[in-house]
Amino acid sequence: GDSVTQMEGPVTLSEEAFLTINCTYTATGYPSLFWYVQYPGEGLQLLLKATKADDKGSNKGFEATYRKETTSFHLEKGSVQVSDSAVYFCALIIQGAQKLVFGQGTRLTINP
Amino acid sequence: SQTIHQWPATLVQPVGSPLSLECTVEGTSNPNLYWYRQAAGRGLQLLFYSVGIGQISSEVPQNLSASRPQDRQFILSSKKLLLSDSGFYLCAWSVKGTLVYFGPGTRLTVL
């Protein structure tokens, strides 16, 4: 079946550090890929997306590239801020399917 | 523009009491609707989804049920809450396999 695997958390970094959160997927069809972010006490917000191979999604300094050859969609940011502390979810949806499949989430804490 | 509402925002209920959480979507027609649960410190679990009025698919057998009485209304219910039902409940919508948008969530504590 379709699934998403994220790197285990929690991840703790210092402000201005480089961030990578790994995400790999398995899919029976041709998926669109997403990163969602959940700030403390809130619902999920779409952070970025990519709908085909080699697409790069970007938003708020975050980037992720859809790599079909490695079935990956790793999230990166060059210089994190305290305000980036949140839980990050990688997800996929197969074209024409009805369900969004999530990874288990990665909790990120940025220390000043 | 589309918006999604959930209520209540927080709820504290005793074990064995009934539950009704409501979700409504504005600004779109015939959306897919979803209920997810997030237990403390854990990921998202898809509970139910609906592709149309009266059409409910259950992902995980449990103490909960869902109903869709109107196109843009999705209700999560229980007849008797368990301690394990505590969590953060998120309603979401999408237009047929595209982006999924989430509501603000309901934090349920069962005591």
PDB file of C-alpha atoms in Angstrom:
ATOM      1  CA  GLY A   1       0.000   0.000   0.000  1.00  0.00           C
ATOM      2  CA  ASP A   2       0.904   3.675  -0.108  1.00  0.00           C
ATOM      3  CA  SER A   3       3.001   4.912   2.790  1.00  0.00           C
ATOM      4  CA  VAL A   4       5.239   7.739   3.970  1.00  0.00           C
ATOM      5  CA  THR A   5       8.234   7.408   6.264  1.00  0.00           C
ATOM      6  CA  GLN A   6       9.794  10.391   8.019  1.00  0.00           C
ATOM      7  CA  MET A   7      12.947  10.635  10.045  1.00  0.00           C
ATOM      8  CA  GLU A   8      12.462  10.002  13.724  1.00  0.00           C
ATOM      9  CA  GLY A   9      12.206  12.997  15.978  1.00  0.00           C
ATOM     10  CA  PRO A  10      12.484  15.010  17.995  1.00  0.00           C
ATOM     11  CA  VAL A  11      15.001  17.205  16.218  1.00  0.00           C
ATOM     12  CA  THR A  12      16.653  19.994  18.192  1.00  0.00           C
ATOM     13  CA  LEU A  13      18.773  22.655  16.506  1.00  0.00           C
ATOM     14  CA  SER A  14      20.234  26.033  17.306  1.00  0.00           C
ATOM     15  CA  GLU A  15      18.973  29.144  15.585  1.00  0.00           C
ATOM     16  CA  GLU A  16      20.493  29.711  12.123  1.00  0.00           C
ATOM     17  CA  ALA A  17      21.418  26.032  11.735  1.00  0.00           C
ATOM     18  CA  PHE A  18      20.734  24.093   8.527  1.00  0.00           C
ATOM     19  CA  LEU A  19      17.696  21.836   8.646  1.00  0.00           C
ATOM     20  CA  THR A  20      16.961  18.589   6.840  1.00  0.00           C
ATOM     21  CA  ILE A  21      13.980  16.391   7.627  1.00  0.00           C
ATOM     22  CA  ASN A  22      14.023  13.222   5.563  1.00  0.00           C
ATOM     23  CA  CYS A  23      10.898  11.835   3.929  1.00  0.00           C
ATOM     24  CA  THR A  24      10.591   8.792   1.680  1.00  0.00           C
ATOM     25  CA  TYR A  25       7.491   7.247   0.202  1.00  0.00           C
ATOM     26  CA  THR A  26       6.091   4.164  -1.456  1.00  0.00           C
ATOM     27  CA  ALA A  27       3.200   4.569  -3.837  1.00  0.00           C
ATOM     28  CA  THR A  28       1.247   2.346  -6.188  1.00  0.00           C
ATOM     29  CA  GLY A  29       0.426   5.240  -8.471  1.00  0.00           C
ATOM     30  CA  TYR A  30       1.823   8.648  -9.288  1.00  0.00           C
ATOM     31  CA  PRO A  31       1.662  10.782  -6.147  1.00  0.00           C
ATOM     32  CA  SER A  32       1.604  14.455  -5.329  1.00  0.00           C
ATOM     33  CA  LEU A  33       3.767  15.228  -2.303  1.00  0.00           C
ATOM     34  CA  PHE A  34       3.243  17.689   0.521  1.00  0.00           C
ATOM     35  CA  TRP A  35       4.765  19.068   3.668  1.00  0.00           C
ATOM     36  CA  TYR A  36       2.384  20.260   6.367  1.00  0.00           C
ATOM     37  CA  VAL A  37       3.347  22.149   9.521  1.00  0.00           C
ATOM     38  CA  GLN A  38       1.549  22.138  12.872  1.00  0.00           C
ATOM     39  CA  TYR A  39       2.422  24.915  15.301  1.00  0.00           C
ATOM     40  CA  PRO A  40       1.716  24.264  18.995  1.00  0.00           C
ATOM     41  CA  GLY A  41      -1.988  23.991  19.731  1.00  0.00           C
ATOM     42  CA  GLU A  42      -3.063  24.555  16.137  1.00  0.00           C
ATOM     43  CA  GLY A  43      -4.303  22.593  13.153  1.00  0.00           C
ATOM     44  CA  LEU A  44      -2.217  21.668  10.133  1.00  0.00           C
ATOM     45  CA  GLN A  45      -1.151  24.197   7.532  1.00  0.00           C
ATOM     46  CA  LEU A  46       0.109  23.367   4.090  1.00  0.00           C
ATOM     47  CA  LEU A  47       3.770  24.399   3.897  1.00  0.00           C
ATOM     48  CA  LEU A  48       4.667  23.371   0.354  1.00  0.00           C
ATOM     49  CA  LYS A  49       3.855  20.890  -2.374  1.00  0.00           C
ATOM     50  CA  ALA A  50       5.155  19.251  -5.528  1.00  0.00           C
ATOM     51  CA  THR A  51       3.029  17.449  -8.072  1.00  0.00           C
ATOM     52  CA  LYS A  52       5.546  15.843 -10.432  1.00  0.00           C
ATOM     53  CA  ALA A  53       9.081  14.540 -10.534  1.00  0.00           C
ATOM     54  CA  ASP A  54      11.851  17.160 -10.183  1.00  0.00           C
ATOM     55  CA  ASP A  55       9.388  19.817  -9.020  1.00  0.00           C
ATOM     56  CA  LYS A  56      10.663  21.937  -6.147  1.00  0.00           C
ATOM     57  CA  GLY A  57       8.167  23.249  -3.638  1.00  0.00           C
ATOM     58  CA  SER A  58       9.168  26.249  -1.567  1.00  0.00           C
ATOM     59  CA  ASN A  59       7.650  28.516   1.073  1.00  0.00           C
ATOM     60  CA  LYS A  60       8.909  30.597   4.026  1.00  0.00           C
ATOM     61  CA  GLY A  61      12.511  29.622   3.253  1.00  0.00           C
ATOM     62  CA  PHE A  62      11.702  25.896   3.233  1.00  0.00           C
ATOM     63  CA  GLU A  63      12.303  23.777   0.140  1.00  0.00           C
ATOM     64  CA  ALA A  64      11.678  20.196  -0.918  1.00  0.00           C
ATOM     65  CA  THR A  65      12.369  18.512  -4.258  1.00  0.00           C
ATOM     66  CA  TYR A  66      10.321  15.620  -5.623  1.00  0.00           C
ATOM     67  CA  ARG A  67      12.882  12.891  -6.370  1.00  0.00           C
ATOM     68  CA  LYS A  68      11.256  10.019  -8.190  1.00  0.00           C
ATOM     69  CA  GLU A  69      14.469   8.019  -8.532  1.00  0.00           C
ATOM     70  CA  THR A  70      14.965   7.918  -4.757  1.00  0.00           C
ATOM     71  CA  THR A  71      11.244   8.213  -3.862  1.00  0.00           C
ATOM     72  CA  SER A  72      12.085  11.071  -1.538  1.00  0.00           C
ATOM     73  CA  PHE A  73      10.835  14.551  -0.644  1.00  0.00           C
ATOM     74  CA  HIS A  74      13.259  15.843   1.984  1.00  0.00           C
ATOM     75  CA  LEU A  75      12.484  19.161   3.662  1.00  0.00           C
ATOM     76  CA  GLU A  76      15.335  21.686   3.949  1.00  0.00           C
ATOM     77  CA  LYS A  77      15.917  25.170   5.261  1.00  0.00           C
ATOM     78  CA  GLY A  78      19.184  27.008   5.201  1.00  0.00           C
ATOM     79  CA  SER A  79      18.827  28.979   8.436  1.00  0.00           C
ATOM     80  CA  VAL A  80      16.134  28.057  10.945  1.00  0.00           C
ATOM     81  CA  GLN A  81      14.497  30.416  13.406  1.00  0.00           C
ATOM     82  CA  VAL A  82      12.921  29.875  16.810  1.00  0.00           C
ATOM     83  CA  SER A  83       9.531  30.470  15.189  1.00  0.00           C
ATOM     84  CA  ASP A  84      10.064  27.359  13.018  1.00  0.00           C
ATOM     85  CA  SER A  85       9.564  25.155  16.071  1.00  0.00           C
ATOM     86  CA  ALA A  86       6.645  22.907  15.178  1.00  0.00           C
ATOM     87  CA  VAL A  87       5.710  19.419  14.069  1.00  0.00           C
ATOM     88  CA  TYR A  88       6.292  18.732  10.375  1.00  0.00           C
ATOM     89  CA  PHE A  89       4.343  16.116   8.427  1.00  0.00           C
ATOM     90  CA  CYS A  90       5.216  14.685   5.041  1.00  0.00           C
ATOM     91  CA  ALA A  91       2.242  13.410   3.040  1.00  0.00           C
ATOM     92  CA  LEU A  92       1.201  12.080  -0.330  1.00  0.00           C
ATOM     93  CA  ILE A  93      -1.951  11.672  -2.335  1.00  0.00           C
ATOM     94  CA  ILE A  94      -2.321   9.515  -5.388  1.00  0.00           C
ATOM     95  CA  GLN A  95      -3.961  11.169  -8.367  1.00  0.00           C
ATOM     96  CA  GLY A  96      -7.625  10.250  -8.361  1.00  0.00           C
ATOM     97  CA  ALA A  97      -7.431   8.746  -4.876  1.00  0.00           C
ATOM     98  CA  GLN A  98      -9.496   9.987  -1.980  1.00  0.00           C
ATOM     99  CA  LYS A  99      -7.084   9.875   0.929  1.00  0.00           C
ATOM    100  CA  LEU A 100      -4.056  11.823   2.033  1.00  0.00           C
ATOM    101  CA  VAL A 101      -1.429   9.508   3.536  1.00  0.00           C
ATOM    102  CA  PHE A 102       0.736  11.041   6.276  1.00  0.00           C
ATOM    103  CA  GLY A 103       4.069  10.241   7.768  1.00  0.00           C
ATOM    104  CA  GLN A 104       4.303  10.055  11.532  1.00  0.00           C
ATOM    105  CA  GLY A 105       5.469  13.645  11.953  1.00  0.00           C
ATOM    106  CA  THR A 106       8.775  15.097  13.128  1.00  0.00           C
ATOM    107  CA  ARG A 107       8.890  17.474  16.075  1.00  0.00           C
ATOM    108  CA  LEU A 108      11.388  20.288  15.529  1.00  0.00           C
ATOM    109  CA  THR A 109      12.632  22.522  18.339  1.00  0.00           C
ATOM    110  CA  ILE A 110      14.853  25.508  17.623  1.00  0.00           C
ATOM    111  CA  ASN A 111      16.796  26.975  20.531  1.00  0.00           C
ATOM    112  CA  PRO A 112      17.893  30.618  20.559  1.00  0.00           C
TER     113      PRO A 112
ATOM    114  CA  SER B   1     -12.578  31.655  -0.543  1.00  0.00           C
ATOM    115  CA  GLN B   2     -12.993  28.379   1.240  1.00  0.00           C
ATOM    116  CA  THR B   3     -13.058  28.085   5.019  1.00  0.00           C
ATOM    117  CA  ILE B   4     -13.541  25.215   7.408  1.00  0.00           C
ATOM    118  CA  HIS B   5     -15.053  25.470  10.872  1.00  0.00           C
ATOM    119  CA  GLN B   6     -14.871  23.077  13.760  1.00  0.00           C
ATOM    120  CA  TRP B   7     -16.553  23.250  17.120  1.00  0.00           C
ATOM    121  CA  PRO B   8     -16.136  23.142  19.932  1.00  0.00           C
ATOM    122  CA  ALA B   9     -12.470  24.120  20.128  1.00  0.00           C
ATOM    123  CA  THR B  10     -11.969  22.264  23.398  1.00  0.00           C
ATOM    124  CA  LEU B  11     -14.076  19.722  25.212  1.00  0.00           C
ATOM    125  CA  VAL B  12     -13.767  17.856  28.500  1.00  0.00           C
ATOM    126  CA  GLN B  13     -16.086  14.900  28.876  1.00  0.00           C
ATOM    127  CA  PRO B  14     -16.463  12.075  31.416  1.00  0.00           C
ATOM    128  CA  VAL B  15     -15.967   8.463  30.419  1.00  0.00           C
ATOM    129  CA  GLY B  16     -19.200   6.946  29.162  1.00  0.00           C
ATOM    130  CA  SER B  17     -20.717  10.223  27.989  1.00  0.00           C
ATOM    131  CA  PRO B  18     -21.762  10.835  24.358  1.00  0.00           C
ATOM    132  CA  LEU B  19     -19.820  12.940  21.864  1.00  0.00           C
ATOM    133  CA  SER B  20     -20.711  15.102  18.914  1.00  0.00           C
ATOM    134  CA  LEU B  21     -18.098  17.137  17.038  1.00  0.00           C
ATOM    135  CA  GLU B  22     -19.170  19.194  14.081  1.00  0.00           C
ATOM    136  CA  CYS B  23     -17.321  20.382  11.012  1.00  0.00           C
ATOM    137  CA  THR B  24     -18.620  22.621   8.241  1.00  0.00           C
ATOM    138  CA  VAL B  25     -16.981  23.821   5.065  1.00  0.00           C
ATOM    139  CA  GLU B  26     -17.811  27.010   3.205  1.00  0.00           C
ATOM    140  CA  GLY B  27     -17.029  28.130  -0.308  1.00  0.00           C
ATOM    141  CA  THR B  28     -16.886  24.779  -2.090  1.00  0.00           C
ATOM    142  CA  SER B  29     -19.262  22.098  -3.316  1.00  0.00           C
ATOM    143  CA  ASN B  30     -19.100  18.319  -3.087  1.00  0.00           C
ATOM    144  CA  PRO B  31     -15.813  18.196  -1.214  1.00  0.00           C
ATOM    145  CA  ASN B  32     -14.194  15.094   0.192  1.00  0.00           C
ATOM    146  CA  LEU B  33     -14.353  15.354   3.982  1.00  0.00           C
ATOM    147  CA  TYR B  34     -12.093  13.709   6.527  1.00  0.00           C
ATOM    148  CA  TRP B  35     -11.788  13.165  10.274  1.00  0.00           C
ATOM    149  CA  TYR B  36      -8.283  12.660  11.651  1.00  0.00           C
ATOM    150  CA  ARG B  37      -7.196  12.087  15.232  1.00  0.00           C
ATOM    151  CA  GLN B  38      -3.865  13.005  16.727  1.00  0.00           C
ATOM    152  CA  ALA B  39      -3.131  11.398  20.068  1.00  0.00           C
ATOM    153  CA  ALA B  40      -0.665  13.137  22.376  1.00  0.00           C
ATOM    154  CA  GLY B  41       2.829  13.018  20.919  1.00  0.00           C
ATOM    155  CA  ARG B  42       1.760  10.874  18.004  1.00  0.00           C
ATOM    156  CA  GLY B  43       1.051  11.239  14.314  1.00  0.00           C
ATOM    157  CA  LEU B  44      -2.174  11.603  12.432  1.00  0.00           C
ATOM    158  CA  GLN B  45      -4.631   8.748  12.182  1.00  0.00           C
ATOM    159  CA  LEU B  46      -7.331   8.864   9.529  1.00  0.00           C
ATOM    160  CA  LEU B  47     -10.618   7.868  11.165  1.00  0.00           C
ATOM    161  CA  PHE B  48     -13.261   8.457   8.498  1.00  0.00           C
ATOM    162  CA  TYR B  49     -13.629   9.993   5.089  1.00  0.00           C
ATOM    163  CA  SER B  50     -16.613  10.829   2.938  1.00  0.00           C
ATOM    164  CA  VAL B  51     -16.891  11.425  -0.784  1.00  0.00           C
ATOM    165  CA  GLY B  52     -20.550  12.482  -0.688  1.00  0.00           C
ATOM    166  CA  ILE B  53     -23.703  12.887   1.388  1.00  0.00           C
ATOM    167  CA  GLY B  54     -24.407   9.745   3.382  1.00  0.00           C
ATOM    168  CA  GLN B  55     -21.212   8.053   2.151  1.00  0.00           C
ATOM    169  CA  ILE B  56     -18.829   7.221   4.981  1.00  0.00           C
ATOM    170  CA  SER B  57     -15.702   5.079   4.887  1.00  0.00           C
ATOM    171  CA  SER B  58     -14.219   3.933   8.158  1.00  0.00           C
ATOM    172  CA  GLU B  59     -10.488   3.429   8.331  1.00  0.00           C
ATOM    173  CA  VAL B  60     -10.126   2.072  11.840  1.00  0.00           C
ATOM    174  CA  PRO B  61     -12.713   0.064  13.793  1.00  0.00           C
ATOM    175  CA  GLN B  62     -13.349   1.868  17.033  1.00  0.00           C
ATOM    176  CA  ASN B  63     -15.750   3.524  19.382  1.00  0.00           C
ATOM    177  CA  LEU B  64     -16.573   6.364  17.002  1.00  0.00           C
ATOM    178  CA  SER B  65     -18.912   6.942  14.072  1.00  0.00           C
ATOM    179  CA  ALA B  66     -19.303   9.645  11.460  1.00  0.00           C
ATOM    180  CA  SER B  67     -22.173  11.063   9.472  1.00  0.00           C
ATOM    181  CA  ARG B  68     -22.563  13.489   6.598  1.00  0.00           C
ATOM    182  CA  PRO B  69     -26.114  14.801   6.635  1.00  0.00           C
ATOM    183  CA  GLN B  70     -25.384  17.673   4.244  1.00  0.00           C
ATOM    184  CA  ASP B  71     -22.846  18.277   1.500  1.00  0.00           C
ATOM    185  CA  ARG B  72     -20.623  20.486   3.619  1.00  0.00           C
ATOM    186  CA  GLN B  73     -21.273  19.109   7.089  1.00  0.00           C
ATOM    187  CA  PHE B  74     -19.381  16.262   8.716  1.00  0.00           C
ATOM    188  CA  ILE B  75     -20.131  15.024  12.235  1.00  0.00           C
ATOM    189  CA  LEU B  76     -18.075  12.773  14.475  1.00  0.00           C
ATOM    190  CA  SER B  77     -19.976  10.967  17.217  1.00  0.00           C
ATOM    191  CA  SER B  78     -19.716   8.467  19.996  1.00  0.00           C
ATOM    192  CA  LYS B  79     -22.371   6.923  22.212  1.00  0.00           C
ATOM    193  CA  LYS B  80     -19.975   6.234  25.092  1.00  0.00           C
ATOM    194  CA  LEU B  81     -16.556   7.825  25.294  1.00  0.00           C
ATOM    195  CA  LEU B  82     -13.489   5.903  26.429  1.00  0.00           C
ATOM    196  CA  LEU B  83     -10.334   7.304  28.000  1.00  0.00           C
ATOM    197  CA  SER B  84      -8.480   6.317  24.834  1.00  0.00           C
ATOM    198  CA  ASP B  85     -10.688   8.665  22.799  1.00  0.00           C
ATOM    199  CA  SER B  86      -8.780  11.660  24.163  1.00  0.00           C
ATOM    200  CA  GLY B  87      -6.870  13.530  21.487  1.00  0.00           C
ATOM    201  CA  PHE B  88      -6.848  16.324  18.975  1.00  0.00           C
ATOM    202  CA  TYR B  89      -9.507  15.847  16.293  1.00  0.00           C
ATOM    203  CA  LEU B  90      -8.961  17.468  12.944  1.00  0.00           C
ATOM    204  CA  CYS B  91     -11.520  17.855  10.196  1.00  0.00           C
ATOM    205  CA  ALA B  92     -10.234  18.338   6.670  1.00  0.00           C
ATOM    206  CA  TRP B  93     -11.540  18.768   3.152  1.00  0.00           C
ATOM    207  CA  SER B  94     -10.266  18.375  -0.360  1.00  0.00           C
ATOM    208  CA  VAL B  95     -11.517  18.660  -3.889  1.00  0.00           C
ATOM    209  CA  LYS B  96     -11.193  15.141  -5.263  1.00  0.00           C
ATOM    210  CA  GLY B  97      -7.618  14.163  -4.680  1.00  0.00           C
ATOM    211  CA  THR B  98      -5.980  17.566  -4.724  1.00  0.00           C
ATOM    212  CA  LEU B  99      -4.860  19.715  -1.816  1.00  0.00           C
ATOM    213  CA  VAL B 100      -6.218  18.847   1.615  1.00  0.00           C
ATOM    214  CA  TYR B 101      -7.082  21.710   3.953  1.00  0.00           C
ATOM    215  CA  PHE B 102      -7.436  21.328   7.698  1.00  0.00           C
ATOM    216  CA  GLY B 103      -9.681  22.936  10.256  1.00  0.00           C
ATOM    217  CA  PRO B 104      -8.437  24.382  13.549  1.00  0.00           C
ATOM    218  CA  GLY B 105      -9.115  21.183  15.477  1.00  0.00           C
ATOM    219  CA  THR B 106     -10.980  20.142  18.631  1.00  0.00           C
ATOM    220  CA  ARG B 107      -9.023  19.094  21.688  1.00  0.00           C
ATOM    221  CA  LEU B 108     -10.978  16.377  23.504  1.00  0.00           C
ATOM    222  CA  THR B 109     -10.077  15.254  27.011  1.00  0.00           C
ATOM    223  CA  VAL B 110     -11.908  12.276  28.430  1.00  0.00           C
ATOM    224  CA  LEU B 111     -11.676  11.982  32.221  1.00  0.00           C
TER     225      LEU B 111
END
